[in-house]
Amino acid sequence: MAAFSAVKIPPPQFTTVRSSSQRPGSSPAHFAHSPSAFNSISFGSAKSVRSRPLFAVSSDVVSSDKTKPASSSSSNPAVTREVALELYEDMVLGRAFEDMCAQMYYRGKMFGFVHLYNGQEAVSTGFIKLLNQSDKVVSTYRDHVHALSKGVPSREVMAELFGKATGCCRGQGGSMHMFSAAHNVLGGFAFIGEGIPVATGAAFSAKYHHEVLKQSKPEGLDVTLAFFGDGTCNNGQFFECLNMAQLWKLPIIFVVENNLWAIGMSHLRATSDPEIWKKGPAFGMPGVHVDGMDVLKVREVAQEAIARARRGEGPTLVECETYRFRGHSLADPDELRKPDEKAHYAARDPIIALKKYIIEHGLASESELKSIDKKIDDVVEDAVEFADSSPLPPRTQLLENVFADPKGFGIGPDGKYRCEDPLFTQGTAQV
Amino acid sequence: MASLQMAALLSAPSTPVPSDRVRLGALRLSASSSSTARNGGALVVRSEAKVSGGGASARGLSLITHAVAEKAAAASSADSKPGHELLLFEALREGLDEEMERDPTVCVMGEDVGHYGGSYKVTKGLATKYGDLRVLDTPIAENSFTGMGIGSAMTGLRPVVEGMNMGFLLLAYNQISNNCGMLHYTSGGQFKIPIVIRGPGGVGRQLGAEHSQRLESYFQSIPGLQMVACSTPYNAKGLMKAAIRSENPVVLFEHVLLYNLKERIPDEEYVLSLEEAEMVRPGEHVTILTYSRMRYHVMQAAKTLVNKGYDPEVIDIRSLKPFDLYTIGNSIKKTHRVLIVEECMRTGGIGASLRSAIIDNFWDYLDAPILCLSSQDVPTPYAGTLENWTVVQPEQIVAAVEQLCK
């Protein structure tokens, strides 16, 4: 069946199975439309799988796919020039920023676990550029580019990575905890899966504001995007939140960035049924699979999913087939992934593909794109300079922000609240 | 649930200083004991957002000399209302109801809180009054709905998450530790989490090991979390309201056996301070620090002790994290002997932390080693006799005081 819907997201396909006596697993129709490659994967060894990608969704849609109704001829681009350039700039920013992170890490400017997003830019740009300021984004530890796409200034993100006081979290969060109240980035979570309930809560809050507090907006409900990976899709919190989101029709979109690897664990070795989009209909919500290396396809799916959520029709599960060009983190030697798999996806680099699309459709010239590249390079350089010259957090910052209300540190022996103690504000009090 | 019925007495005196003797069971309080160091009477404490300089009087230190709340000392006797009697779970519900009425962003989430009214009836009637979204019946997914509570707290709501039994919140430990406690800090102060996590815990009547857990010891290390334990209808309502109004994430520990305690509480609105301890019975000879259900075992032991000629000072610490070192310290400076009676296990319990806090701060005032009576480090057995021996019983408390005061 059409796992990927070009324009409309179909309602869940398996509703009949629930009501009939057929059990989902035994229905022959269930597997009828799976690519033949899939059946061999279920029983074959992992090795046979690595030699070919799991979902051979066409990657050449960016260069005018004749079957796609929206762009049936090369003279009808799917997006306007402004949008195309916006998407291009955002993806280039993501790529350039992450490359600079790698450089800075190896120069000893940032430490710890740094997880880079190279190769997955189409997912972040495709989704987040459709959001309003009041929509929320929740991510995992691979969150730099989500924050950037949502609008957090590169300076703040870089300063946060350097651990400076001018970082978006005052240097207290780090690479894996990017938060921004101004841009509604709700983190940045180190444990996989723990951001999904938080995202569900943000969506619940949007529904609550609309129904209980009667604070409705003309455009509809505020939407929450939860980004996470293939490894997370085996985690309990994922399933629990799919259930609750559909139960209460929360305005949330579960975006699975399936890059086939959870550190060194292949998705196929970890998952009984690797087709993640199928888990949506199991909970009653639409499940969509999309080529995550193609920003225009992602954007199209995102548009429909976001519109659904705004209208109050509930959640959508979107599985984006994508790939990370670098290792899991900068500490990962990345020895398990085969070179031909990497080569296959390198050939589908989303930025190169969009660039080709833009030029072929005459939306902009090569030199215009180059000037965007240069502009982004300057932005990233400026971010590094800013971060470099920013001050480190002072000792006085240590005990701030532990509690929103510092009375939570309690009453000291002298009868005063500890937060009134002068040593407290110097960060030297023992609490 | 088996109920602990305790008759509460009407407050007799109309003057702030308890010059009359008030009977609490057979316990007789003598006002001559040591009122001098404290503000007389039971002031109704309102939690202020602003901290008004140091000193007991400025903070309005509440000295509840008995479990019954007196009317406010400031109010004249002419307009004092008689108060109303209710059970502890009703007091919790009253507090919750008042806060939900006052602030439409306050909502409740948990299993069976809505249509069922809560498995201990704390939310009975609230779903009918406020609707299914404000009193949300969740599926059985503690980790996720606690995380959902945290996410909604970050985005403008003030949820009260109920764990049907505190032990179930072990499933939510990921969210409580990482997100509830720490998220305000890791976000650099950008997001506050004004969530209340509450539920009954403690050893009940033969509920078995898993339903008899004391999670306060497990949660106490989490930075950024405040923990309070209620023990009477009066402080249950006051702490519930304070916890909801607090900008910090607060875990409110209730006890399965205390839900049917009856007490007369004021009609007028009151909010207690989350960080303060409660003086249950002033005394001279020994400081007994306790909380939740053990307060009643201590008071029962106190009856025996008074008959034997001892004068114990009993403090319900109420605030499990942070400790009210002022009230505790003043008491130690007077009595020089400390006994901690808790229901936590010996290892890593609240008593263990309290002991080290006292040693750090009040070592010079101690005349004897700090004694700590805790539950045995044993999964609570089902058999009634064994269960009784796991927790601290009044006889042990009496013996410990006698040993301390030798």
PDB file of C-alpha atoms in Angstrom, chain B residues 140-290:
ATOM      1  CA  ILE B 140      -1.668   3.069  33.281  1.00  0.00           C
ATOM      2  CA  ALA B 141       1.579   4.652  32.152  1.00  0.00           C
ATOM      3  CA  GLU B 142       3.213   6.391  35.107  1.00  0.00           C
ATOM      4  CA  ASN B 143       6.429   7.380  33.403  1.00  0.00           C
ATOM      5  CA  SER B 144       4.602   8.908  30.485  1.00  0.00           C
ATOM      6  CA  PHE B 145       1.843  10.704  32.283  1.00  0.00           C
ATOM      7  CA  THR B 146       4.243  12.106  34.831  1.00  0.00           C
ATOM      8  CA  GLY B 147       6.342  13.311  31.897  1.00  0.00           C
ATOM      9  CA  MET B 148       3.173  14.687  30.393  1.00  0.00           C
ATOM     10  CA  GLY B 149       2.566  16.571  33.607  1.00  0.00           C
ATOM     11  CA  ILE B 150       6.058  17.978  33.411  1.00  0.00           C
ATOM     12  CA  GLY B 151       5.626  19.030  29.793  1.00  0.00           C
ATOM     13  CA  SER B 152       2.381  20.783  30.581  1.00  0.00           C
ATOM     14  CA  ALA B 153       3.937  22.444  33.634  1.00  0.00           C
ATOM     15  CA  MET B 154       6.648  23.806  31.354  1.00  0.00           C
ATOM     16  CA  THR B 155       4.013  25.265  29.062  1.00  0.00           C
ATOM     17  CA  GLY B 156       1.802  27.127  31.479  1.00  0.00           C
ATOM     18  CA  LEU B 157      -0.258  24.652  33.441  1.00  0.00           C
ATOM     19  CA  ARG B 158      -0.016  23.649  37.094  1.00  0.00           C
ATOM     20  CA  PRO B 159      -0.685  19.928  37.149  1.00  0.00           C
ATOM     21  CA  VAL B 160      -1.176  17.757  40.201  1.00  0.00           C
ATOM     22  CA  VAL B 161      -0.051  14.265  39.316  1.00  0.00           C
ATOM     23  CA  GLU B 162      -1.417  11.508  41.472  1.00  0.00           C
ATOM     24  CA  GLY B 163       0.373   8.239  41.936  1.00  0.00           C
ATOM     25  CA  MET B 164      -2.288   5.777  42.937  1.00  0.00           C
ATOM     26  CA  ASN B 165       0.259   4.449  45.349  1.00  0.00           C
ATOM     27  CA  MET B 166       3.553   6.237  45.799  1.00  0.00           C
ATOM     28  CA  GLY B 167       5.321   3.015  44.933  1.00  0.00           C
ATOM     29  CA  PHE B 168       3.979   3.217  41.384  1.00  0.00           C
ATOM     30  CA  LEU B 169       5.994   6.354  40.937  1.00  0.00           C
ATOM     31  CA  LEU B 170       9.089   4.201  40.804  1.00  0.00           C
ATOM     32  CA  LEU B 171       8.024   3.732  37.209  1.00  0.00           C
ATOM     33  CA  ALA B 172       8.137   7.470  36.814  1.00  0.00           C
ATOM     34  CA  TYR B 173      11.572   7.828  38.336  1.00  0.00           C
ATOM     35  CA  ASN B 174      13.149   8.754  35.005  1.00  0.00           C
ATOM     36  CA  GLN B 175      10.823  11.690  34.595  1.00  0.00           C
ATOM     37  CA  ILE B 176      10.874  12.739  38.242  1.00  0.00           C
ATOM     38  CA  SER B 177      14.618  12.744  38.482  1.00  0.00           C
ATOM     39  CA  ASN B 178      15.729  13.989  35.108  1.00  0.00           C
ATOM     40  CA  ASN B 179      12.976  16.310  34.099  1.00  0.00           C
ATOM     41  CA  CYS B 180      11.024  17.263  37.178  1.00  0.00           C
ATOM     42  CA  GLY B 181      13.959  17.936  39.412  1.00  0.00           C
ATOM     43  CA  MET B 182      16.654  18.993  37.034  1.00  0.00           C
ATOM     44  CA  LEU B 183      15.056  20.617  34.049  1.00  0.00           C
ATOM     45  CA  HIS B 184      14.793  24.079  35.528  1.00  0.00           C
ATOM     46  CA  TYR B 185      18.529  24.025  36.046  1.00  0.00           C
ATOM     47  CA  THR B 186      19.621  22.466  32.778  1.00  0.00           C
ATOM     48  CA  SER B 187      17.496  24.952  30.903  1.00  0.00           C
ATOM     49  CA  GLY B 188      19.319  27.759  32.664  1.00  0.00           C
ATOM     50  CA  GLY B 189      16.172  28.801  34.487  1.00  0.00           C
ATOM     51  CA  GLN B 190      14.080  29.194  31.354  1.00  0.00           C
ATOM     52  CA  PHE B 191      11.372  26.720  32.216  1.00  0.00           C
ATOM     53  CA  LYS B 192       9.759  26.279  35.578  1.00  0.00           C
ATOM     54  CA  ILE B 193       8.021  23.102  36.621  1.00  0.00           C
ATOM     55  CA  PRO B 194       5.258  24.028  39.079  1.00  0.00           C
ATOM     56  CA  ILE B 195       4.076  20.454  39.386  1.00  0.00           C
ATOM     57  CA  VAL B 196       2.785  18.646  42.457  1.00  0.00           C
ATOM     58  CA  ILE B 197       3.312  14.911  42.626  1.00  0.00           C
ATOM     59  CA  ARG B 198       1.298  13.313  45.354  1.00  0.00           C
ATOM     60  CA  GLY B 199       0.047   9.992  46.500  1.00  0.00           C
ATOM     61  CA  PRO B 200      -0.236   7.639  49.430  1.00  0.00           C
ATOM     62  CA  GLY B 201       2.752   5.673  50.547  1.00  0.00           C
ATOM     63  CA  GLY B 202       4.008   4.080  53.687  1.00  0.00           C
ATOM     64  CA  VAL B 203       3.294   0.797  55.366  1.00  0.00           C
ATOM     65  CA  GLY B 204      -0.403   0.033  55.508  1.00  0.00           C
ATOM     66  CA  ARG B 205      -2.300  -2.925  56.846  1.00  0.00           C
ATOM     67  CA  GLN B 206      -0.826  -6.002  55.241  1.00  0.00           C
ATOM     68  CA  LEU B 207      -0.626  -4.579  51.760  1.00  0.00           C
ATOM     69  CA  GLY B 208       2.495  -6.532  50.860  1.00  0.00           C
ATOM     70  CA  ALA B 209       5.962  -5.325  50.071  1.00  0.00           C
ATOM     71  CA  GLU B 210       5.334  -3.443  46.857  1.00  0.00           C
ATOM     72  CA  HIS B 211       2.407  -1.420  48.143  1.00  0.00           C
ATOM     73  CA  SER B 212       4.202  -0.512  51.336  1.00  0.00           C
ATOM     74  CA  GLN B 213       7.109   1.509  50.075  1.00  0.00           C
ATOM     75  CA  ARG B 214       8.524   4.747  51.360  1.00  0.00           C
ATOM     76  CA  LEU B 215       9.737   6.675  48.380  1.00  0.00           C
ATOM     77  CA  GLU B 216      10.881   9.724  50.265  1.00  0.00           C
ATOM     78  CA  SER B 217      14.256   8.117  50.769  1.00  0.00           C
ATOM     79  CA  TYR B 218      14.602   7.352  47.081  1.00  0.00           C
ATOM     80  CA  PHE B 219      13.682  10.833  45.948  1.00  0.00           C
ATOM     81  CA  GLN B 220      15.582  12.840  48.494  1.00  0.00           C
ATOM     82  CA  SER B 221      18.797  13.066  46.507  1.00  0.00           C
ATOM     83  CA  ILE B 222      17.170  14.534  43.446  1.00  0.00           C
ATOM     84  CA  PRO B 223      18.323  18.128  43.229  1.00  0.00           C
ATOM     85  CA  GLY B 224      15.623  20.631  42.537  1.00  0.00           C
ATOM     86  CA  LEU B 225      12.816  18.695  44.164  1.00  0.00           C
ATOM     87  CA  GLN B 226      10.997  19.700  47.335  1.00  0.00           C
ATOM     88  CA  MET B 227       9.379  17.057  49.482  1.00  0.00           C
ATOM     89  CA  VAL B 228       6.732  17.481  52.164  1.00  0.00           C
ATOM     90  CA  ALA B 229       4.785  14.950  54.181  1.00  0.00           C
ATOM     91  CA  CYS B 230       1.376  15.698  55.604  1.00  0.00           C
ATOM     92  CA  SER B 231       0.069  14.092  58.759  1.00  0.00           C
ATOM     93  CA  THR B 232      -3.096  15.845  59.886  1.00  0.00           C
ATOM     94  CA  PRO B 233      -6.119  17.195  58.035  1.00  0.00           C
ATOM     95  CA  TYR B 234      -4.984  20.691  58.920  1.00  0.00           C
ATOM     96  CA  ASN B 235      -1.518  20.397  57.482  1.00  0.00           C
ATOM     97  CA  ALA B 236      -2.732  18.216  54.614  1.00  0.00           C
ATOM     98  CA  LYS B 237      -4.922  20.992  53.277  1.00  0.00           C
ATOM     99  CA  GLY B 238      -2.387  23.696  53.978  1.00  0.00           C
ATOM    100  CA  LEU B 239       0.473  21.808  52.369  1.00  0.00           C
ATOM    101  CA  MET B 240      -1.609  20.832  49.372  1.00  0.00           C
ATOM    102  CA  LYS B 241      -2.420  24.467  48.725  1.00  0.00           C
ATOM    103  CA  ALA B 242       1.154  25.559  49.314  1.00  0.00           C
ATOM    104  CA  ALA B 243       2.494  22.868  47.014  1.00  0.00           C
ATOM    105  CA  ILE B 244       0.159  23.883  44.215  1.00  0.00           C
ATOM    106  CA  ARG B 245       1.059  27.535  44.593  1.00  0.00           C
ATOM    107  CA  SER B 246       4.769  26.844  44.708  1.00  0.00           C
ATOM    108  CA  GLU B 247       6.806  27.457  41.583  1.00  0.00           C
ATOM    109  CA  ASN B 248       9.003  24.497  42.500  1.00  0.00           C
ATOM    110  CA  PRO B 249       8.216  20.854  41.817  1.00  0.00           C
ATOM    111  CA  VAL B 250       6.886  19.459  45.087  1.00  0.00           C
ATOM    112  CA  VAL B 251       6.322  15.856  46.068  1.00  0.00           C
ATOM    113  CA  LEU B 252       3.566  15.598  48.664  1.00  0.00           C
ATOM    114  CA  PHE B 253       3.700  12.359  50.616  1.00  0.00           C
ATOM    115  CA  GLU B 254       0.472  11.124  52.106  1.00  0.00           C
ATOM    116  CA  HIS B 255       0.045   7.965  54.143  1.00  0.00           C
ATOM    117  CA  VAL B 256      -2.412   5.160  53.431  1.00  0.00           C
ATOM    118  CA  LEU B 257      -3.396   4.804  57.064  1.00  0.00           C
ATOM    119  CA  LEU B 258      -3.975   8.472  57.769  1.00  0.00           C
ATOM    120  CA  TYR B 259      -6.689   9.218  55.244  1.00  0.00           C
ATOM    121  CA  ASN B 260      -9.507   8.781  57.753  1.00  0.00           C
ATOM    122  CA  LEU B 261      -8.134  11.011  60.477  1.00  0.00           C
ATOM    123  CA  LYS B 262     -10.725  13.475  61.595  1.00  0.00           C
ATOM    124  CA  GLU B 263     -10.026  17.006  62.691  1.00  0.00           C
ATOM    125  CA  ARG B 264     -11.689  20.386  62.894  1.00  0.00           C
ATOM    126  CA  ILE B 265     -10.032  22.849  60.565  1.00  0.00           C
ATOM    127  CA  PRO B 266     -10.629  26.572  60.069  1.00  0.00           C
ATOM    128  CA  ASP B 267     -13.255  27.806  57.665  1.00  0.00           C
ATOM    129  CA  GLU B 268     -11.096  30.634  56.515  1.00  0.00           C
ATOM    130  CA  GLU B 269      -8.468  30.064  53.901  1.00  0.00           C
ATOM    131  CA  TYR B 270      -4.981  29.209  55.009  1.00  0.00           C
ATOM    132  CA  VAL B 271      -1.814  28.098  53.309  1.00  0.00           C
ATOM    133  CA  LEU B 272       1.104  26.600  55.181  1.00  0.00           C
ATOM    134  CA  SER B 273       4.770  27.090  54.504  1.00  0.00           C
ATOM    135  CA  LEU B 274       6.400  24.227  52.662  1.00  0.00           C
ATOM    136  CA  GLU B 275       9.724  24.624  54.389  1.00  0.00           C
ATOM    137  CA  GLU B 276       8.612  24.773  58.006  1.00  0.00           C
ATOM    138  CA  ALA B 277       8.345  22.099  60.631  1.00  0.00           C
ATOM    139  CA  GLU B 278       5.451  21.782  63.042  1.00  0.00           C
ATOM    140  CA  MET B 279       5.766  21.827  66.800  1.00  0.00           C
ATOM    141  CA  VAL B 280       3.444  19.114  67.992  1.00  0.00           C
ATOM    142  CA  ARG B 281       4.238  19.110  71.674  1.00  0.00           C
ATOM    143  CA  PRO B 282       6.751  21.392  73.353  1.00  0.00           C
ATOM    144  CA  GLY B 283       8.984  19.774  75.963  1.00  0.00           C
ATOM    145  CA  GLU B 284      12.281  19.970  77.786  1.00  0.00           C
ATOM    146  CA  HIS B 285      13.998  16.655  77.963  1.00  0.00           C
ATOM    147  CA  VAL B 286      14.380  15.268  74.488  1.00  0.00           C
ATOM    148  CA  THR B 287      13.656  16.314  70.913  1.00  0.00           C
ATOM    149  CA  ILE B 288      11.758  13.736  68.941  1.00  0.00           C
ATOM    150  CA  LEU B 289      11.758  14.399  65.206  1.00  0.00           C
ATOM    151  CA  THR B 290       9.230  12.524  63.162  1.00  0.00           C
TER     152      THR B 290
END
